Amino acid sequence: MIQELTNNYENLFEKELLEEINQVGTFKEIPEGFELIKPGSYIKSMPLIISGAIKVLREDDDGDELLLYFLERGDTCAMTLSCCLGHQKSEIKAIAETDAKLIMIPIEKMEEWTSKYKSWRNFVFDSYHKRLIEAIETIDSIAFLNMDDRLLKYLKDKTKINQTKIINSTHQQIAYDLHTSRVVISRLLKKLERGNKVKLNRNNIEIIHI
């Protein structure tokens, strides 16, 4: 595990901190679609992402979802940090967007390292800042963008995260992420196809130019 840590976090953390993470961290490989965090659950460890991507969603009382942001290699989740440090139940859902490798850090070490290592403290504050900006962008897109623009932004984010122009999400899955109906998403995708921006295949969406 130390090699995975060094490859991803050597420029962020001191050697001593990397060694501690190697000692107390739990390495996990999770498949695409795996639900890492459930709403209402207590979080006992924090993920450091080694590879792959995780999508973080907010779920309402009816089970409808809204995509907040994606986490990539070298990231962690500010909302996870907040729940861990405050011993609060999770208010978000985290699902593997792709196959992913994680190192889970016990919550008792998080507070200890915040005072012990400057690099860890900076990492935590930087994560809060990044996730806050992404959450604000999500709010802005809902408040100021029409669904056409929100869908385009979503498709761009998906191609960036997955590093491929083939999107294997169903129309219904996209609708869940954008908190709208499948009918609306299907209509907008057809419109994009007529404009030669995407190609709708039976099991995927191919990005041509967006």
mmCIF file of C-alpha atoms in Angstrom:
data_model
loop_
_atom_site.group_PDB
_atom_site.id
_atom_site.type_symbol
_atom_site.label_atom_id
_atom_site.label_comp_id
_atom_site.label_asym_id
_atom_site.label_seq_id
_atom_site.Cartn_x
_atom_site.Cartn_y
_atom_site.Cartn_z
ATOM 1 C CA MET A 1 0.000 0.000 0.000
ATOM 2 C CA ILE A 2 2.908 2.378 0.661
ATOM 3 C CA GLN A 3 3.722 2.536 -3.073
ATOM 4 C CA GLU A 4 0.117 3.519 -3.909
ATOM 5 C CA LEU A 5 0.311 6.200 -1.217
ATOM 6 C CA THR A 6 3.643 7.522 -2.442
ATOM 7 C CA ASN A 7 2.467 7.684 -6.055
ATOM 8 C CA ASN A 8 -0.615 9.732 -5.143
ATOM 9 C CA TYR A 9 0.229 11.712 -2.020
ATOM 10 C CA GLU A 10 4.024 12.107 -1.882
ATOM 11 C CA ASN A 11 3.788 15.767 -2.896
ATOM 12 C CA LEU A 12 1.112 16.447 -0.255
ATOM 13 C CA PHE A 13 2.175 14.566 2.881
ATOM 14 C CA GLU A 14 5.365 14.206 4.911
ATOM 15 C CA LYS A 15 7.163 10.868 4.909
ATOM 16 C CA GLU A 16 6.166 10.302 8.547
ATOM 17 C CA LEU A 17 2.483 10.871 7.761
ATOM 18 C CA LEU A 18 2.637 8.524 4.778
ATOM 19 C CA GLU A 19 4.098 5.854 7.057
ATOM 20 C CA GLU A 20 1.300 6.359 9.602
ATOM 21 C CA ILE A 21 -1.368 6.140 6.905
ATOM 22 C CA ASN A 22 0.248 2.920 5.717
ATOM 23 C CA GLN A 23 0.085 1.508 9.251
ATOM 24 C CA VAL A 24 -3.517 2.399 10.169
ATOM 25 C CA GLY A 25 -5.252 2.716 6.797
ATOM 26 C CA THR A 26 -7.379 -0.035 5.263
ATOM 27 C CA PHE A 27 -6.978 -0.606 1.539
ATOM 28 C CA LYS A 28 -10.218 -1.245 -0.372
ATOM 29 C CA GLU A 29 -11.084 -2.002 -3.975
ATOM 30 C CA ILE A 30 -14.711 -1.270 -4.821
ATOM 31 C CA PRO A 31 -16.579 -1.995 -8.060
ATOM 32 C CA GLU A 32 -18.499 0.502 -10.181
ATOM 33 C CA GLY A 33 -21.928 1.131 -8.670
ATOM 34 C CA PHE A 34 -20.905 0.190 -5.117
ATOM 35 C CA GLU A 35 -22.629 2.335 -2.472
ATOM 36 C CA LEU A 36 -19.834 3.520 -0.208
ATOM 37 C CA ILE A 37 -21.856 5.836 2.047
ATOM 38 C CA LYS A 38 -25.587 5.714 2.792
ATOM 39 C CA PRO A 39 -27.718 8.606 4.075
ATOM 40 C CA GLY A 40 -28.411 8.286 7.792
ATOM 41 C CA SER A 41 -25.398 6.085 8.507
ATOM 42 C CA TYR A 42 -22.573 6.928 10.891
ATOM 43 C CA ILE A 43 -19.202 7.271 9.201
ATOM 44 C CA LYS A 44 -16.291 5.649 11.033
ATOM 45 C CA SER A 45 -13.553 6.234 8.478
ATOM 46 C CA MET A 46 -12.626 8.697 5.756
ATOM 47 C CA PRO A 47 -11.645 7.689 2.209
ATOM 48 C CA LEU A 48 -8.491 8.769 0.411
ATOM 49 C CA ILE A 49 -9.009 8.038 -3.274
ATOM 50 C CA ILE A 50 -6.113 6.242 -4.961
ATOM 51 C CA SER A 51 -7.768 5.647 -8.328
ATOM 52 C CA GLY A 52 -11.181 5.792 -9.965
ATOM 53 C CA ALA A 53 -14.007 8.197 -9.223
ATOM 54 C CA ILE A 54 -16.812 8.530 -6.673
ATOM 55 C CA LYS A 55 -20.001 10.520 -7.184
ATOM 56 C CA VAL A 56 -21.577 12.249 -4.202
ATOM 57 C CA LEU A 57 -25.356 12.790 -4.186
ATOM 58 C CA ARG A 58 -28.008 14.350 -1.967
ATOM 59 C CA GLU A 59 -31.193 12.358 -1.454
ATOM 60 C CA ASP A 60 -34.570 13.796 -0.426
ATOM 61 C CA ASP A 61 -37.279 12.143 1.677
ATOM 62 C CA ASP A 62 -38.873 10.625 -1.434
ATOM 63 C CA GLY A 63 -35.634 8.979 -2.537
ATOM 64 C CA ASP A 64 -34.999 11.421 -5.391
ATOM 65 C CA GLU A 65 -31.338 12.271 -5.909
ATOM 66 C CA LEU A 66 -29.244 15.247 -6.973
ATOM 67 C CA LEU A 67 -25.608 14.961 -8.044
ATOM 68 C CA LEU A 68 -23.415 17.302 -5.971
ATOM 69 C CA TYR A 69 -19.910 16.573 -7.250
ATOM 70 C CA PHE A 70 -17.375 13.929 -8.269
ATOM 71 C CA LEU A 71 -14.284 12.853 -6.309
ATOM 72 C CA GLU A 72 -11.139 11.775 -8.152
ATOM 73 C CA ARG A 73 -7.635 10.489 -7.441
ATOM 74 C CA GLY A 74 -6.027 12.456 -4.612
ATOM 75 C CA ASP A 75 -9.375 13.715 -3.272
ATOM 76 C CA THR A 76 -11.367 13.145 -0.137
ATOM 77 C CA CYS A 77 -14.918 14.190 0.766
ATOM 78 C CA ALA A 78 -15.512 17.283 2.904
ATOM 79 C CA MET A 79 -18.952 16.082 3.937
ATOM 80 C CA THR A 80 -17.403 12.822 5.120
ATOM 81 C CA LEU A 81 -14.870 14.837 7.110
ATOM 82 C CA SER A 82 -17.614 16.928 8.658
ATOM 83 C CA CYS A 83 -19.654 13.874 9.688
ATOM 84 C CA CYS A 84 -16.592 12.109 11.070
ATOM 85 C CA LEU A 85 -15.366 15.011 13.157
ATOM 86 C CA GLY A 86 -18.857 15.953 14.361
ATOM 87 C CA HIS A 87 -19.935 12.330 14.947
ATOM 88 C CA GLN A 88 -23.042 13.061 12.888
ATOM 89 C CA LYS A 89 -25.080 10.846 10.597
ATOM 90 C CA SER A 90 -24.313 11.147 6.903
ATOM 91 C CA GLU A 91 -26.515 13.448 4.836
ATOM 92 C CA ILE A 92 -25.102 12.297 1.513
ATOM 93 C CA LYS A 93 -24.824 9.189 -0.621
ATOM 94 C CA ALA A 94 -21.516 8.188 -2.216
ATOM 95 C CA ILE A 95 -21.435 5.703 -5.103
ATOM 96 C CA ALA A 96 -18.483 4.459 -7.154
ATOM 97 C CA GLU A 97 -18.713 6.071 -10.590
ATOM 98 C CA THR A 98 -15.988 3.687 -11.786
ATOM 99 C CA ASP A 99 -14.029 0.844 -10.219
ATOM 100 C CA ALA A 100 -12.011 2.527 -7.487
ATOM 101 C CA LYS A 101 -9.198 1.988 -4.998
ATOM 102 C CA LEU A 102 -9.427 3.677 -1.600
ATOM 103 C CA ILE A 103 -7.556 3.901 1.668
ATOM 104 C CA MET A 104 -9.924 4.253 4.620
ATOM 105 C CA ILE A 105 -8.598 6.316 7.539
ATOM 106 C CA PRO A 106 -10.031 5.764 11.065
ATOM 107 C CA ILE A 107 -11.746 8.898 12.410
ATOM 108 C CA GLU A 108 -9.705 8.940 15.622
ATOM 109 C CA LYS A 109 -6.559 9.558 13.560
ATOM 110 C CA MET A 110 -8.063 12.484 11.671
ATOM 111 C CA GLU A 111 -8.188 14.793 14.694
ATOM 112 C CA GLU A 112 -4.766 13.661 15.885
ATOM 113 C CA TRP A 113 -3.149 14.360 12.523
ATOM 114 C CA THR A 114 -4.808 17.781 12.214
ATOM 115 C CA SER A 115 -2.697 19.054 15.108
ATOM 116 C CA LYS A 116 0.334 16.832 14.419
ATOM 117 C CA TYR A 117 0.905 17.390 10.700
ATOM 118 C CA LYS A 118 0.655 20.718 8.879
ATOM 119 C CA SER A 119 0.287 18.939 5.524
ATOM 120 C CA TRP A 120 -2.758 16.999 6.776
ATOM 121 C CA ARG A 121 -4.337 20.184 8.133
ATOM 122 C CA ASN A 122 -3.789 21.928 4.790
ATOM 123 C CA PHE A 123 -5.189 18.907 2.940
ATOM 124 C CA VAL A 124 -8.373 18.970 5.050
ATOM 125 C CA PHE A 125 -8.900 22.723 4.607
ATOM 126 C CA ASP A 126 -8.192 22.505 0.876
ATOM 127 C CA SER A 127 -10.723 19.672 0.543
ATOM 128 C CA TYR A 128 -13.379 21.746 2.324
ATOM 129 C CA HIS A 129 -12.678 24.644 -0.042
ATOM 130 C CA LYS A 130 -12.834 22.522 -3.227
ATOM 131 C CA ARG A 131 -16.040 20.744 -2.246
ATOM 132 C CA LEU A 132 -17.657 24.040 -1.210
ATOM 133 C CA ILE A 133 -16.862 25.575 -4.609
ATOM 134 C CA GLU A 134 -18.255 22.510 -6.390
ATOM 135 C CA ALA A 135 -21.416 22.578 -4.264
ATOM 136 C CA ILE A 136 -21.852 26.284 -5.107
ATOM 137 C CA GLU A 137 -21.434 25.473 -8.814
ATOM 138 C CA THR A 138 -24.170 22.847 -8.468
ATOM 139 C CA ILE A 139 -26.484 25.380 -6.823
ATOM 140 C CA ASP A 140 -25.659 27.925 -9.536
ATOM 141 C CA SER A 141 -26.431 25.434 -12.299
ATOM 142 C CA ILE A 142 -29.833 24.685 -10.764
ATOM 143 C CA ALA A 143 -30.626 28.360 -10.172
ATOM 144 C CA PHE A 144 -29.246 29.907 -13.350
ATOM 145 C CA LEU A 145 -28.932 27.255 -16.069
ATOM 146 C CA ASN A 146 -31.761 25.678 -18.021
ATOM 147 C CA MET A 147 -31.891 21.891 -18.259
ATOM 148 C CA ASP A 148 -30.219 21.925 -21.702
ATOM 149 C CA ASP A 149 -27.128 23.591 -20.228
ATOM 150 C CA ARG A 150 -27.179 21.434 -17.098
ATOM 151 C CA LEU A 151 -27.226 18.301 -19.238
ATOM 152 C CA LEU A 152 -24.298 19.556 -21.340
ATOM 153 C CA LYS A 153 -22.291 20.314 -18.188
ATOM 154 C CA TYR A 154 -23.136 16.867 -16.827
ATOM 155 C CA LEU A 155 -21.980 15.135 -20.018
ATOM 156 C CA LYS A 156 -18.735 17.133 -20.044
ATOM 157 C CA ASP A 157 -18.066 16.228 -16.406
ATOM 158 C CA LYS A 158 -18.763 12.548 -17.096
ATOM 159 C CA THR A 159 -16.358 12.410 -20.043
ATOM 160 C CA LYS A 160 -13.664 14.116 -17.956
ATOM 161 C CA ILE A 161 -14.138 11.841 -14.938
ATOM 162 C CA ASN A 162 -14.330 8.616 -16.939
ATOM 163 C CA GLN A 163 -11.724 9.723 -19.502
ATOM 164 C CA THR A 164 -13.819 8.388 -22.363
ATOM 165 C CA LYS A 165 -16.362 9.769 -24.795
ATOM 166 C CA ILE A 166 -18.592 6.738 -24.278
ATOM 167 C CA ILE A 167 -21.076 7.250 -21.431
ATOM 168 C CA ASN A 168 -22.651 4.044 -20.179
ATOM 169 C CA SER A 169 -25.420 5.707 -18.161
ATOM 170 C CA THR A 170 -29.077 5.123 -18.994
ATOM 171 C CA HIS A 171 -31.421 8.035 -19.577
ATOM 172 C CA GLN A 172 -33.057 7.173 -16.256
ATOM 173 C CA GLN A 173 -29.729 7.281 -14.394
ATOM 174 C CA ILE A 174 -28.957 10.711 -15.861
ATOM 175 C CA ALA A 175 -32.421 11.871 -14.861
ATOM 176 C CA TYR A 176 -31.797 10.728 -11.284
ATOM 177 C CA ASP A 177 -28.471 12.584 -11.143
ATOM 178 C CA LEU A 178 -30.008 15.800 -12.488
ATOM 179 C CA HIS A 179 -33.206 15.461 -10.433
ATOM 180 C CA THR A 180 -35.541 15.499 -13.417
ATOM 181 C CA SER A 181 -37.591 13.013 -15.429
ATOM 182 C CA ARG A 182 -36.398 10.422 -17.930
ATOM 183 C CA VAL A 183 -38.764 11.875 -20.557
ATOM 184 C CA VAL A 184 -37.056 15.276 -20.303
ATOM 185 C CA ILE A 185 -33.566 13.773 -20.564
ATOM 186 C CA SER A 186 -34.530 11.589 -23.546
ATOM 187 C CA ARG A 187 -36.010 14.599 -25.351
ATOM 188 C CA LEU A 188 -32.901 16.729 -24.738
ATOM 189 C CA LEU A 189 -30.539 13.935 -25.806
ATOM 190 C CA LYS A 190 -32.510 13.538 -29.030
ATOM 191 C CA LYS A 191 -32.126 17.256 -29.586
ATOM 192 C CA LEU A 192 -28.341 16.966 -29.048
ATOM 193 C CA GLU A 193 -28.231 14.030 -31.460
ATOM 194 C CA ARG A 194 -30.015 16.060 -34.142
ATOM 195 C CA GLY A 195 -27.371 18.737 -33.628
ATOM 196 C CA ASN A 196 -24.601 16.132 -34.116
ATOM 197 C CA LYS A 197 -23.316 16.652 -30.582
ATOM 198 C CA VAL A 198 -23.969 13.103 -29.386
ATOM 199 C CA LYS A 199 -24.833 9.716 -30.870
ATOM 200 C CA LEU A 200 -27.430 7.661 -29.017
ATOM 201 C CA ASN A 201 -26.617 3.964 -29.150
ATOM 202 C CA ARG A 202 -28.637 1.135 -27.656
ATOM 203 C CA ASN A 203 -26.559 0.811 -24.473
ATOM 204 C CA ASN A 204 -24.559 4.016 -24.309
ATOM 205 C CA ILE A 205 -24.182 7.635 -25.365
ATOM 206 C CA GLU A 206 -21.248 8.604 -27.572
ATOM 207 C CA ILE A 207 -20.023 12.181 -27.250
ATOM 208 C CA ILE A 208 -19.191 13.691 -30.643
ATOM 209 C CA HIS A 209 -18.786 17.393 -29.948
ATOM 210 C CA ILE A 210 -19.924 19.344 -26.882
#
